Coordinates of C-alpha atoms in Angstrom, one line a residue:
X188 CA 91.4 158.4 43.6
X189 CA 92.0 160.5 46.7
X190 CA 88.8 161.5 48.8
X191 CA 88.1 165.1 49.2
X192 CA 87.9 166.0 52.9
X193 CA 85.7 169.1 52.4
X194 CA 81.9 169.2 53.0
X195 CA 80.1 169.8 49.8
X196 CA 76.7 170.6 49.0
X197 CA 75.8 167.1 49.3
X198 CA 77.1 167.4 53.3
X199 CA 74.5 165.1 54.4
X200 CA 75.6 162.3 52.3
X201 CA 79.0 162.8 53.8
X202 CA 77.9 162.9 57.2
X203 CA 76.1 160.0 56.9
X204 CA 79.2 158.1 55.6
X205 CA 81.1 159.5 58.0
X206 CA 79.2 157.9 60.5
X207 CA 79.3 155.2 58.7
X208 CA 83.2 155.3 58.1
X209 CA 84.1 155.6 61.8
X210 CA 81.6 153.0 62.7
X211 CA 83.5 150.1 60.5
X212 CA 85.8 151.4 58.3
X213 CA 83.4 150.9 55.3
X214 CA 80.0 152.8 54.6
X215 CA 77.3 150.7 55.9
X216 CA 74.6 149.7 54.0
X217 CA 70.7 150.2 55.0
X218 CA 69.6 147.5 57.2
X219 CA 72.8 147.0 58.9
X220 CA 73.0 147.7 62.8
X221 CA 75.9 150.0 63.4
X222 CA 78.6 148.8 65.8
X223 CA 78.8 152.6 67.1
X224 CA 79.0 155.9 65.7
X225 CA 82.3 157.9 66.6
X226 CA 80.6 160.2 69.0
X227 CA 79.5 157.3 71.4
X228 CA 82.9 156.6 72.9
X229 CA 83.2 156.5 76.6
X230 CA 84.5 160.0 78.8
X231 CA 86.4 157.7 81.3
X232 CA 86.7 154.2 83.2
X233 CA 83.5 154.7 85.4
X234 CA 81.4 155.5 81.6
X235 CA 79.2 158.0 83.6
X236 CA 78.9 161.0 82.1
X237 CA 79.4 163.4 85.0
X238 CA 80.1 167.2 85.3
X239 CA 84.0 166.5 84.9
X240 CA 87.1 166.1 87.1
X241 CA 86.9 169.4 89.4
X242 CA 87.7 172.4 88.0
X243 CA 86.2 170.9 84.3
X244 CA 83.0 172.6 83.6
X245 CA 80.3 170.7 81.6
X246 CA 79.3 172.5 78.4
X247 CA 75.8 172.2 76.6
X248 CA 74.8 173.1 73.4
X249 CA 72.5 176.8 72.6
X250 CA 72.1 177.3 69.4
X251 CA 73.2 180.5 67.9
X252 CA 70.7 182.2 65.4
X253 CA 70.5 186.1 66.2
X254 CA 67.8 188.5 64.8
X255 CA 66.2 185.9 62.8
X256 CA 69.6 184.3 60.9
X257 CA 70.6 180.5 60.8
X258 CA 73.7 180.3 59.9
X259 CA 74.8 176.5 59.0
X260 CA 78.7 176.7 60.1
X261 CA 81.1 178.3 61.6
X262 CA 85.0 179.0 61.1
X263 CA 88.2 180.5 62.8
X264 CA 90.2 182.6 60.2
X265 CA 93.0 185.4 61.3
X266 CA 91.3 188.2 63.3
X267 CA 88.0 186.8 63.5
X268 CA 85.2 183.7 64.4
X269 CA 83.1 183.6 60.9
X270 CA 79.6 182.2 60.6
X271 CA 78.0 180.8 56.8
X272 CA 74.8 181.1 55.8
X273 CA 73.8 180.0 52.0
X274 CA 75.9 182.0 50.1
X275 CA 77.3 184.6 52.5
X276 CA 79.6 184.8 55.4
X277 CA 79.3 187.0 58.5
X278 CA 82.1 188.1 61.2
X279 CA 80.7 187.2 65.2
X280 CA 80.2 190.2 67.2
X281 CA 79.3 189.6 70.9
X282 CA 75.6 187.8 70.4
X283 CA 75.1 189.0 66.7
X284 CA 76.7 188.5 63.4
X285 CA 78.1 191.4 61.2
X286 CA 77.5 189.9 57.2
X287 CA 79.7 190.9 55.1
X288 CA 78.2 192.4 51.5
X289 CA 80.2 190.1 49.2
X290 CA 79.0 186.8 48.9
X291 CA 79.7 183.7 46.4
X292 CA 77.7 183.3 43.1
X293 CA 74.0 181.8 44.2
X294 CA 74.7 179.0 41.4
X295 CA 77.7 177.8 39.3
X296 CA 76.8 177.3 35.5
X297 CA 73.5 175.7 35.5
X298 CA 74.3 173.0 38.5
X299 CA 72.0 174.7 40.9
X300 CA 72.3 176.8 44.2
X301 CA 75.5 176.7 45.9
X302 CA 76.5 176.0 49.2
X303 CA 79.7 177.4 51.1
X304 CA 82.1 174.7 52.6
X305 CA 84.8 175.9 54.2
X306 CA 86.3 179.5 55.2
X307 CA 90.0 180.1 55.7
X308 CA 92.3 183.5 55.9
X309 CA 92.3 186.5 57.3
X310 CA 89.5 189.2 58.0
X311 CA 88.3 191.2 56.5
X312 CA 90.8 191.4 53.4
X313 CA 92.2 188.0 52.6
X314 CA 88.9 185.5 53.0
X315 CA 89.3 182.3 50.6
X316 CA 86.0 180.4 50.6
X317 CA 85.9 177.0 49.0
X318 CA 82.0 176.3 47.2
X319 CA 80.2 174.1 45.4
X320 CA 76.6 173.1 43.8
X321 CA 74.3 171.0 45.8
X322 CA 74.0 169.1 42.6
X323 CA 75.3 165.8 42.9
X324 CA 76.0 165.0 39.5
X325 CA 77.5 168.3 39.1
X326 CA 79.1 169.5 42.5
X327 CA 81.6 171.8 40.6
X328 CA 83.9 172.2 43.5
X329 CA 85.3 176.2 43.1
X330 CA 87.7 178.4 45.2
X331 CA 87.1 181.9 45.5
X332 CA 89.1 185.4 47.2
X333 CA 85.4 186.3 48.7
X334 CA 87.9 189.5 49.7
X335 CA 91.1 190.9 48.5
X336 CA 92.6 189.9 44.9
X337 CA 93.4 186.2 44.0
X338 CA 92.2 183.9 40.8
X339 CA 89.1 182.1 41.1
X340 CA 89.2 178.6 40.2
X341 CA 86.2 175.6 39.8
X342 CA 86.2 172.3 38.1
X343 CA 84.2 169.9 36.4
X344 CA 82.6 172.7 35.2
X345 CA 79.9 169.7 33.3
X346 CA 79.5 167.6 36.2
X347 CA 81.9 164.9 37.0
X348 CA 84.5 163.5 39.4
X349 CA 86.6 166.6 40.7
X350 CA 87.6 168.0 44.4
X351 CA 89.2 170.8 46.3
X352 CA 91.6 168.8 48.4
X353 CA 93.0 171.7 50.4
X354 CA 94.2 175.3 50.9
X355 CA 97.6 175.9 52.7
X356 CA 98.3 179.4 53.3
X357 CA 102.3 181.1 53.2
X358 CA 103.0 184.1 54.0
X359 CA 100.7 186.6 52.2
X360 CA 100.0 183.6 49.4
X361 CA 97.5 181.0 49.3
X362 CA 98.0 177.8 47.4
X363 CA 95.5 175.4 46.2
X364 CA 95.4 171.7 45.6
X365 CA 92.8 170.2 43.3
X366 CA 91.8 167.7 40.5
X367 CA 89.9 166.9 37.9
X368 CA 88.9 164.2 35.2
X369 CA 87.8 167.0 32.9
X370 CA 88.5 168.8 30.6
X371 CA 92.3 168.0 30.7
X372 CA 92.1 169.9 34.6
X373 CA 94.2 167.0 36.0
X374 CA 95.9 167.5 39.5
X375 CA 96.1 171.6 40.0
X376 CA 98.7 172.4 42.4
X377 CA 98.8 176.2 41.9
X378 CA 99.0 180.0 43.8
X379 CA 95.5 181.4 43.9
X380 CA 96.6 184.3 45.9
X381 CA 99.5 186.6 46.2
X382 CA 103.3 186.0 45.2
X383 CA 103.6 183.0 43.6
X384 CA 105.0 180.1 45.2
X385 CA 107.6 177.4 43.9
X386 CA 106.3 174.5 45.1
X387 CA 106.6 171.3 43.4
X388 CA 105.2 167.9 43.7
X389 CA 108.1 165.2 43.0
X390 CA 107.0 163.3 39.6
X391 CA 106.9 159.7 39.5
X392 CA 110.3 159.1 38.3
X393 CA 111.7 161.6 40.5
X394 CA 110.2 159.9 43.1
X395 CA 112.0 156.7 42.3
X396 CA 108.1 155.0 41.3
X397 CA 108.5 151.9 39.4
X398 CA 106.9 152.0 35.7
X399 CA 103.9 149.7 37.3
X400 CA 103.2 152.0 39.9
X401 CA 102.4 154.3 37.6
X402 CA 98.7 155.4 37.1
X403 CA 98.2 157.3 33.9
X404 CA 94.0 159.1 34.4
X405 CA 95.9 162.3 34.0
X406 CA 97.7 164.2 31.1
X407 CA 100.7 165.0 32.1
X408 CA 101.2 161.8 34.5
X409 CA 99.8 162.4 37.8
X410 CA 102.6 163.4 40.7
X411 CA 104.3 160.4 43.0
X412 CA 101.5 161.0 45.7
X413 CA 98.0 162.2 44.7
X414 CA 97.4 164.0 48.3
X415 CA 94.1 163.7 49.9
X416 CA 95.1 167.2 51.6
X417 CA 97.6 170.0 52.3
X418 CA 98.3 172.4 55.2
X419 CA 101.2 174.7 56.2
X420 CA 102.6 175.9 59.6
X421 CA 102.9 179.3 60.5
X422 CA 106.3 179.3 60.2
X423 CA 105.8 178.1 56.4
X424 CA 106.4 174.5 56.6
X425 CA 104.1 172.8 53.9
X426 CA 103.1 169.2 54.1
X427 CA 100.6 167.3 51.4
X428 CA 99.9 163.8 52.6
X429 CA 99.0 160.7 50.0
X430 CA 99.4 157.3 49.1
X431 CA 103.1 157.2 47.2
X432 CA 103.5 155.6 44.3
X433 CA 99.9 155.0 44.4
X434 CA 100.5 151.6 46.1
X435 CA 103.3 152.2 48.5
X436 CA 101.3 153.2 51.7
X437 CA 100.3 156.7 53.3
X438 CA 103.4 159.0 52.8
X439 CA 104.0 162.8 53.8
X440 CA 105.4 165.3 50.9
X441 CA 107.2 167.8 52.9
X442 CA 108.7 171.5 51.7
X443 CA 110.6 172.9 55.1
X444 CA 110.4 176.7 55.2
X445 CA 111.3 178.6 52.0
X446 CA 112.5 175.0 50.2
X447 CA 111.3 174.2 46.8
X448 CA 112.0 170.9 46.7
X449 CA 110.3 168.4 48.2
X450 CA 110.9 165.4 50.7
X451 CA 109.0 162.4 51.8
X452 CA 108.5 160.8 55.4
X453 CA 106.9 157.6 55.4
X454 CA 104.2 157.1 57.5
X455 CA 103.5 153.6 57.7
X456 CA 105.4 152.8 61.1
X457 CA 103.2 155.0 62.7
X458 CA 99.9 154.8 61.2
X459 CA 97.6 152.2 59.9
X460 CA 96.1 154.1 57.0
X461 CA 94.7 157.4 56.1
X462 CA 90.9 156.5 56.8
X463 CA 88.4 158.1 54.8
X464 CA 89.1 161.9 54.7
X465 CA 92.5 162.4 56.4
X466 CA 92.8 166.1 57.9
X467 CA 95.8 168.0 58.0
X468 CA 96.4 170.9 60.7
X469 CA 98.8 173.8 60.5
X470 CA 100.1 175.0 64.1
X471 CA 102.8 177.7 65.2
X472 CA 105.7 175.3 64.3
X473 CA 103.8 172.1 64.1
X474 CA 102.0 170.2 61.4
X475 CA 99.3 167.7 62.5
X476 CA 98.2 164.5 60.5
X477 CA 94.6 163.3 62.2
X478 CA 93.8 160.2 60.2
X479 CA 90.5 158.7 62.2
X480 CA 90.0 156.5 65.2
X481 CA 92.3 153.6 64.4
X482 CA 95.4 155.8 64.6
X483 CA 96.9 158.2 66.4
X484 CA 97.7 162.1 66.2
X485 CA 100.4 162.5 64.0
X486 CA 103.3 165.8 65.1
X487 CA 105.6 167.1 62.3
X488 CA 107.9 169.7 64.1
X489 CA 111.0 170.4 63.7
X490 CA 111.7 168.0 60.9
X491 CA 110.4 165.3 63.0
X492 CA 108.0 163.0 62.9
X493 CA 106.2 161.5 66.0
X494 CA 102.9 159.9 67.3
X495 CA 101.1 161.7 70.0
X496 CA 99.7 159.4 72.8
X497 CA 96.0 158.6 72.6
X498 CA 93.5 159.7 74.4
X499 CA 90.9 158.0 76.2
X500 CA 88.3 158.1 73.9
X501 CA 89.2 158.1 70.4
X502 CA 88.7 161.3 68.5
X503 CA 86.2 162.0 66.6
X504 CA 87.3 165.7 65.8
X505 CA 90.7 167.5 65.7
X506 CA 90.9 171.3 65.3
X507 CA 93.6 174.2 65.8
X508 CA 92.6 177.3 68.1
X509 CA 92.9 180.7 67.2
X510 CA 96.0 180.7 69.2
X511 CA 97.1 178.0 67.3
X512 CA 96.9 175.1 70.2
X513 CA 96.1 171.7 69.3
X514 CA 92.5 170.4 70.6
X515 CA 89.8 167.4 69.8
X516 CA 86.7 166.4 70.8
X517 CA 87.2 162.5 72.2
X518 CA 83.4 161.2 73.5
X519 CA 81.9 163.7 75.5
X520 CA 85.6 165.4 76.1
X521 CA 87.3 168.7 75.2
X522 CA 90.9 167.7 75.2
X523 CA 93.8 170.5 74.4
X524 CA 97.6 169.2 73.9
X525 CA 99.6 171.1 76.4
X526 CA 103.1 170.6 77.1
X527 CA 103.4 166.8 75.9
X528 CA 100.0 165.7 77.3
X529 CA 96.2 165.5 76.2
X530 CA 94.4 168.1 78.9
X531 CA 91.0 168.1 79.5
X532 CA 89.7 171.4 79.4
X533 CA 86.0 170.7 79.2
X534 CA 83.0 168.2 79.2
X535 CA 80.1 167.7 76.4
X536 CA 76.7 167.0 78.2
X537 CA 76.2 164.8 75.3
X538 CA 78.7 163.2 72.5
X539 CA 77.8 164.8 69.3
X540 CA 79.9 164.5 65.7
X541 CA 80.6 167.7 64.6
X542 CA 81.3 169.3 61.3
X543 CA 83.7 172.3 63.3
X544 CA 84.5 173.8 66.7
X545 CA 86.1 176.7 67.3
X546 CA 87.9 177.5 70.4
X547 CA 88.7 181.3 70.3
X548 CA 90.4 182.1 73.9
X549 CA 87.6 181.7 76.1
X550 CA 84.7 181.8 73.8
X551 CA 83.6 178.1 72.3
X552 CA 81.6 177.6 68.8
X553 CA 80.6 174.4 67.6
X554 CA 78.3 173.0 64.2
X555 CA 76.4 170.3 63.5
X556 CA 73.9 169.2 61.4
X557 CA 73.1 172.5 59.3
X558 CA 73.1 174.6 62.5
X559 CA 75.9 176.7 64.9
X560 CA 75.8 176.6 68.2
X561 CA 77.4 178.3 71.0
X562 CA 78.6 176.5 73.9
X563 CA 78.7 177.1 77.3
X564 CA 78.7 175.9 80.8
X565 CA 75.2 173.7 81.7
X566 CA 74.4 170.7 83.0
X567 CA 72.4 169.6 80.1
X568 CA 72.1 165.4 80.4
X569 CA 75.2 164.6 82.3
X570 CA 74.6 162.1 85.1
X571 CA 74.7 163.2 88.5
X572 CA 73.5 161.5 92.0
X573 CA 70.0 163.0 91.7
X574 CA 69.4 161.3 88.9
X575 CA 65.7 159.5 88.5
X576 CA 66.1 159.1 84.7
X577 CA 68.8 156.9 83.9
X578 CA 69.9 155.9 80.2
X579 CA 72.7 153.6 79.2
X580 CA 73.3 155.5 75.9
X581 CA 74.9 152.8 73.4
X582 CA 75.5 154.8 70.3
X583 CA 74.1 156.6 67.6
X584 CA 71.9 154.8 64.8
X585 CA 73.1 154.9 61.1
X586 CA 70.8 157.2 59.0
X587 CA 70.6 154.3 56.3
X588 CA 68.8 151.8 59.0
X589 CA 64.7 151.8 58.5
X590 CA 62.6 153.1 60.8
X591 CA 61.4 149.8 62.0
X592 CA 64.8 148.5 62.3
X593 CA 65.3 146.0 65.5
X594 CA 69.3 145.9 66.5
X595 CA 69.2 142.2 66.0
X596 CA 72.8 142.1 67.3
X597 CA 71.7 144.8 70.1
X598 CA 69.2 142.7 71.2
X599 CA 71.6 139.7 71.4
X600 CA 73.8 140.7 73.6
X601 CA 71.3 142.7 75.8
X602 CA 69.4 139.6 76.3
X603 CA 72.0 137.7 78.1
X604 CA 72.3 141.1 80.9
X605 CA 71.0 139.0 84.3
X606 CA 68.7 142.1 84.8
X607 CA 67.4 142.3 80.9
X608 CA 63.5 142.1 82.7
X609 CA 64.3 145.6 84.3
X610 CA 65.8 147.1 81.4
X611 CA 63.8 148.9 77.8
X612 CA 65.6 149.3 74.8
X613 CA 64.8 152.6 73.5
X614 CA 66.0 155.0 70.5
X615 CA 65.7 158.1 71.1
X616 CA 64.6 160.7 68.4
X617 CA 66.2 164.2 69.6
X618 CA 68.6 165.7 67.7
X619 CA 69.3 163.1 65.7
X620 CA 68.2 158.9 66.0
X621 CA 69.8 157.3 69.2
X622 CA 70.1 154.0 70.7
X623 CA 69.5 153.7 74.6
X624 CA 68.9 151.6 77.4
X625 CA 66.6 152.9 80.2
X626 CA 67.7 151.3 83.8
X627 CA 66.1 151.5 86.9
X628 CA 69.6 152.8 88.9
X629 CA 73.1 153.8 88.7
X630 CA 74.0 150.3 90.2
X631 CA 72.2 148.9 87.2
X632 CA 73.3 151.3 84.7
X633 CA 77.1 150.5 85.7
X634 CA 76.3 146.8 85.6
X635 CA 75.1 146.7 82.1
X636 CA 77.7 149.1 80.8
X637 CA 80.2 146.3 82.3
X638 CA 78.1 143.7 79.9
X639 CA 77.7 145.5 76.8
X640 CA 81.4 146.4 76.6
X641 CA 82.1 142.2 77.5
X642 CA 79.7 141.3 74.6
X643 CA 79.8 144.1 72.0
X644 CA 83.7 144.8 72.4
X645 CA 83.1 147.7 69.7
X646 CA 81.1 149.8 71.6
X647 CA 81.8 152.2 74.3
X648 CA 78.6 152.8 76.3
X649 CA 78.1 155.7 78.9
X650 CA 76.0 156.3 81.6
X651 CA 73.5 159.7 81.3
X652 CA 70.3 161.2 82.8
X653 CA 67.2 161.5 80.3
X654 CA 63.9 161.1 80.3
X655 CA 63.5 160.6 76.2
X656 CA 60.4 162.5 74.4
X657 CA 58.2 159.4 73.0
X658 CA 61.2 156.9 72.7
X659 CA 61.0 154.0 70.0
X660 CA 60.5 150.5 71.9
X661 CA 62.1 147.9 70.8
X662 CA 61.2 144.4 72.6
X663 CA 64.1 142.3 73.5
X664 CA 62.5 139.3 73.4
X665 CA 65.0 137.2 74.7
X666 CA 67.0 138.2 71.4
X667 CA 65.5 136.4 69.1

């Protein structure tokens, strides 16, 4: 079955599997040392974490929480940056937040409180919020028109397998893919919100599927490509993205503008897989594909399809402006696709995984971890010649590993570093659990970056200035 991409009310689980996901492919079980989280990869050849090229400015995190709030995420829609907190959403005014006074229902039959996950549209009339129960074994995944007319729609109503896989908004209408083991829900492919719109999945047969490729879970048989997700371009392009024929490889399910019928572009030339939660992205003309680390941007414009060239770091976010401009978050860097090239408009004091980023003009918002943060210029931990801290940060440590855990593999390879007598491994317990090395010196910083990316070829190890807040020891010990 297709993974839903949307955070749920069981976000942390998801976070920690996406860590997980992007370390190895494959959700790793407690007690097993993490080759790196996503966030750890390297800004550039020298793997210091500097203030940027000239003319880039380093950005650190301040968290936004006005008057007392805490709002847990934020989102560009049409007209507006929009903030969540529980079960309402609020519009960003300068350094306050204006709530709005509807809100979703505070629980969903008797599965417990609910929990926003996404917010798409336009404010203040046409706001589509997608919600469900921080019950796991009832997450009852539900759309709603939090303003303006449209039909409400949740599944699984008594618990089960079920997902919003995506909203893709045409013109003044809003459809909505989704699916269901119960109660005969099956795959919902449907108009939630103004005229209706005649778009089709292609059936198996239509499809050309072969009676073996056929899976039968649903009543009527499921379409030729259960998608993991859907977006649309401005210009009303609509693309759904999927395995076809269930076993055929990842395929796109296009509708140009105004079409009804569908039309499929193999993807498989271009892309290794679809990775865990695949993410479509609607720009002015363009449709985006970003399918995790292994593979590269995918560009649907103008009827075709090409791969963007990769950036130095692999991403480990990719979002649309307001202005509709193509941007991710690779390592430490801010990158924005301008004119047939990745551009680096800013610098992250520190990699962090986040859940969004909004770039709205000049203005920058960013969440992670249950909290919103504004960003602006700083010099937070990036490495500079005055540096009398230094810390070879290696990556970030899976939630799942104890609290005693000892990086056997870590250890390994640092214990064959000619200066390993110098040198403390340390994690770090400050915003989240990290792994570091402290070193007595650039020189030696740079010398065991060289080494760790020799003997753990997975990793991509920078260089930053810390002085860590009662760090973890671990002994070396030679390895063993």
């Amino acid at each position: 079955m297709p993974r839903t991409p949307h955070f749920t009310s069981v976000l942390p689980l998801v976070m920690l599997a996406c860590l997980a996901a992007c370390k190895k492919d494959a959700p790793a079980p407690p007690q097993q040392e993490p080759s790196k989280a996503p966030a750890t990869a390297a800004p550039s050849a020298s793997s210091v974490a500097p203030t940027g090229p000239k003319g880039v400015p380093t950005l650190v995190l301040e968290e936004f929480a006005p008057a007392g709030s805490k709002p847990e995420a934020v989102f560009a829609v049409e007209g507006a940056v929009v903030v969540t907190q529980k079960q309402r959403v609020g519009r960003i005014v300068g350094e306050s937040i204006e709530w709005l006074k509807e809100t979703i229902p505070p629980e969903i039959a008797t599965s417990g409180a609910t929990v926003i996950d996404s917010v798409q549209g336009v404010w203040p009339d046409a706001l589509d919020v997608l919600y469900s129960s921080e019950s796991m074994r009832a997450p009852v995944p539900s759309y709603m028109p939090l303003t303006g007319k449209g039909t409400s729609k949740s599944f699984a109503w008594g618990g089960g397998p079920a997902a919003i896989n995506g909203l893709a908004r045409i013109g003044e209408s809003v459809l909505l893919l989704g699916w269901s083991y119960a109660y005969g829900d099956g795959i919902f492919f449907s108009t939630v919100r103004g005229p209706k719109l005649e778009r089709k999945q292609q059936t198996p047969a239509e499809a050309g599927c072969k009676p073996e490729e056929v899976q039968n879970e649903f009543m009527p048989v499921r379409p030729a490509i259960w998608a993991d997700t859907l977006a649309a371009s401005k210009s009303g392009v609509l693309v759904a993205v999927g395995q076809l024929c269930h076993s055929r490889g990842p395929t796109l399910e296009v509708w140009e503008e105004n079409a009804t019928k569908s039309r499929f572009i193999d993807v498989k030339p271009l892309v290794k897989d679809l990775g865990y939660w695949p993410k479509l992205l609607g720009g002015k003309d363009e449709v985006w594909l970003y399918s995790g680390k292994n593979n590269p941007i995918l560009e649907l414009k103008g009827g075709a399809l090409t791969a963007l060239p990769r950036t130095e770091a692999p991403p480990t976010l990719a979002f649309v402006s307001t202005s509709g401009v193509l941007h991710v978050v690779a390592g430490p860097s801010l990158e924005r696709w301008e004119d047939g090239k990745w551009v680096e408009i800013a610098r992250l004091s520190w990699p962090t995984l986040f859940r969004t980023m909004v770039v709205d003009g000049e203005a920058m918002w960013a969440s992670a971890e249950g909290k919103v943060y504004k960003l602006r210029e700083g010099k937070g931990w990036s490495f500079g010649d005055d540096c009398k801290t230094p810390v070879v940060y290696l990556y970030d440590v899976s939630p799942g590993n104890a609290n005693n855990f000892t990086f056997p593999g870590t250890r390994k390879a640092l214990a064959t570093f000619p200066g390993v007598a110098d040198i403390r491994l340390v994690e770090i317990r400050e915003g989240g659990r990290r792994l570091g090395v402290e070193v007595k010196s650039q020189e030696q910083g740079e010398a065991l970056i060289t080494h760790v990316r020799a003997t753990m070829k997975d990793e991509n190890p920078i260089l930053i200035c810390h002085a860590p807040n009662k760090p973890r020891v671990i002994e070396i010990n030679d390895g063993k």
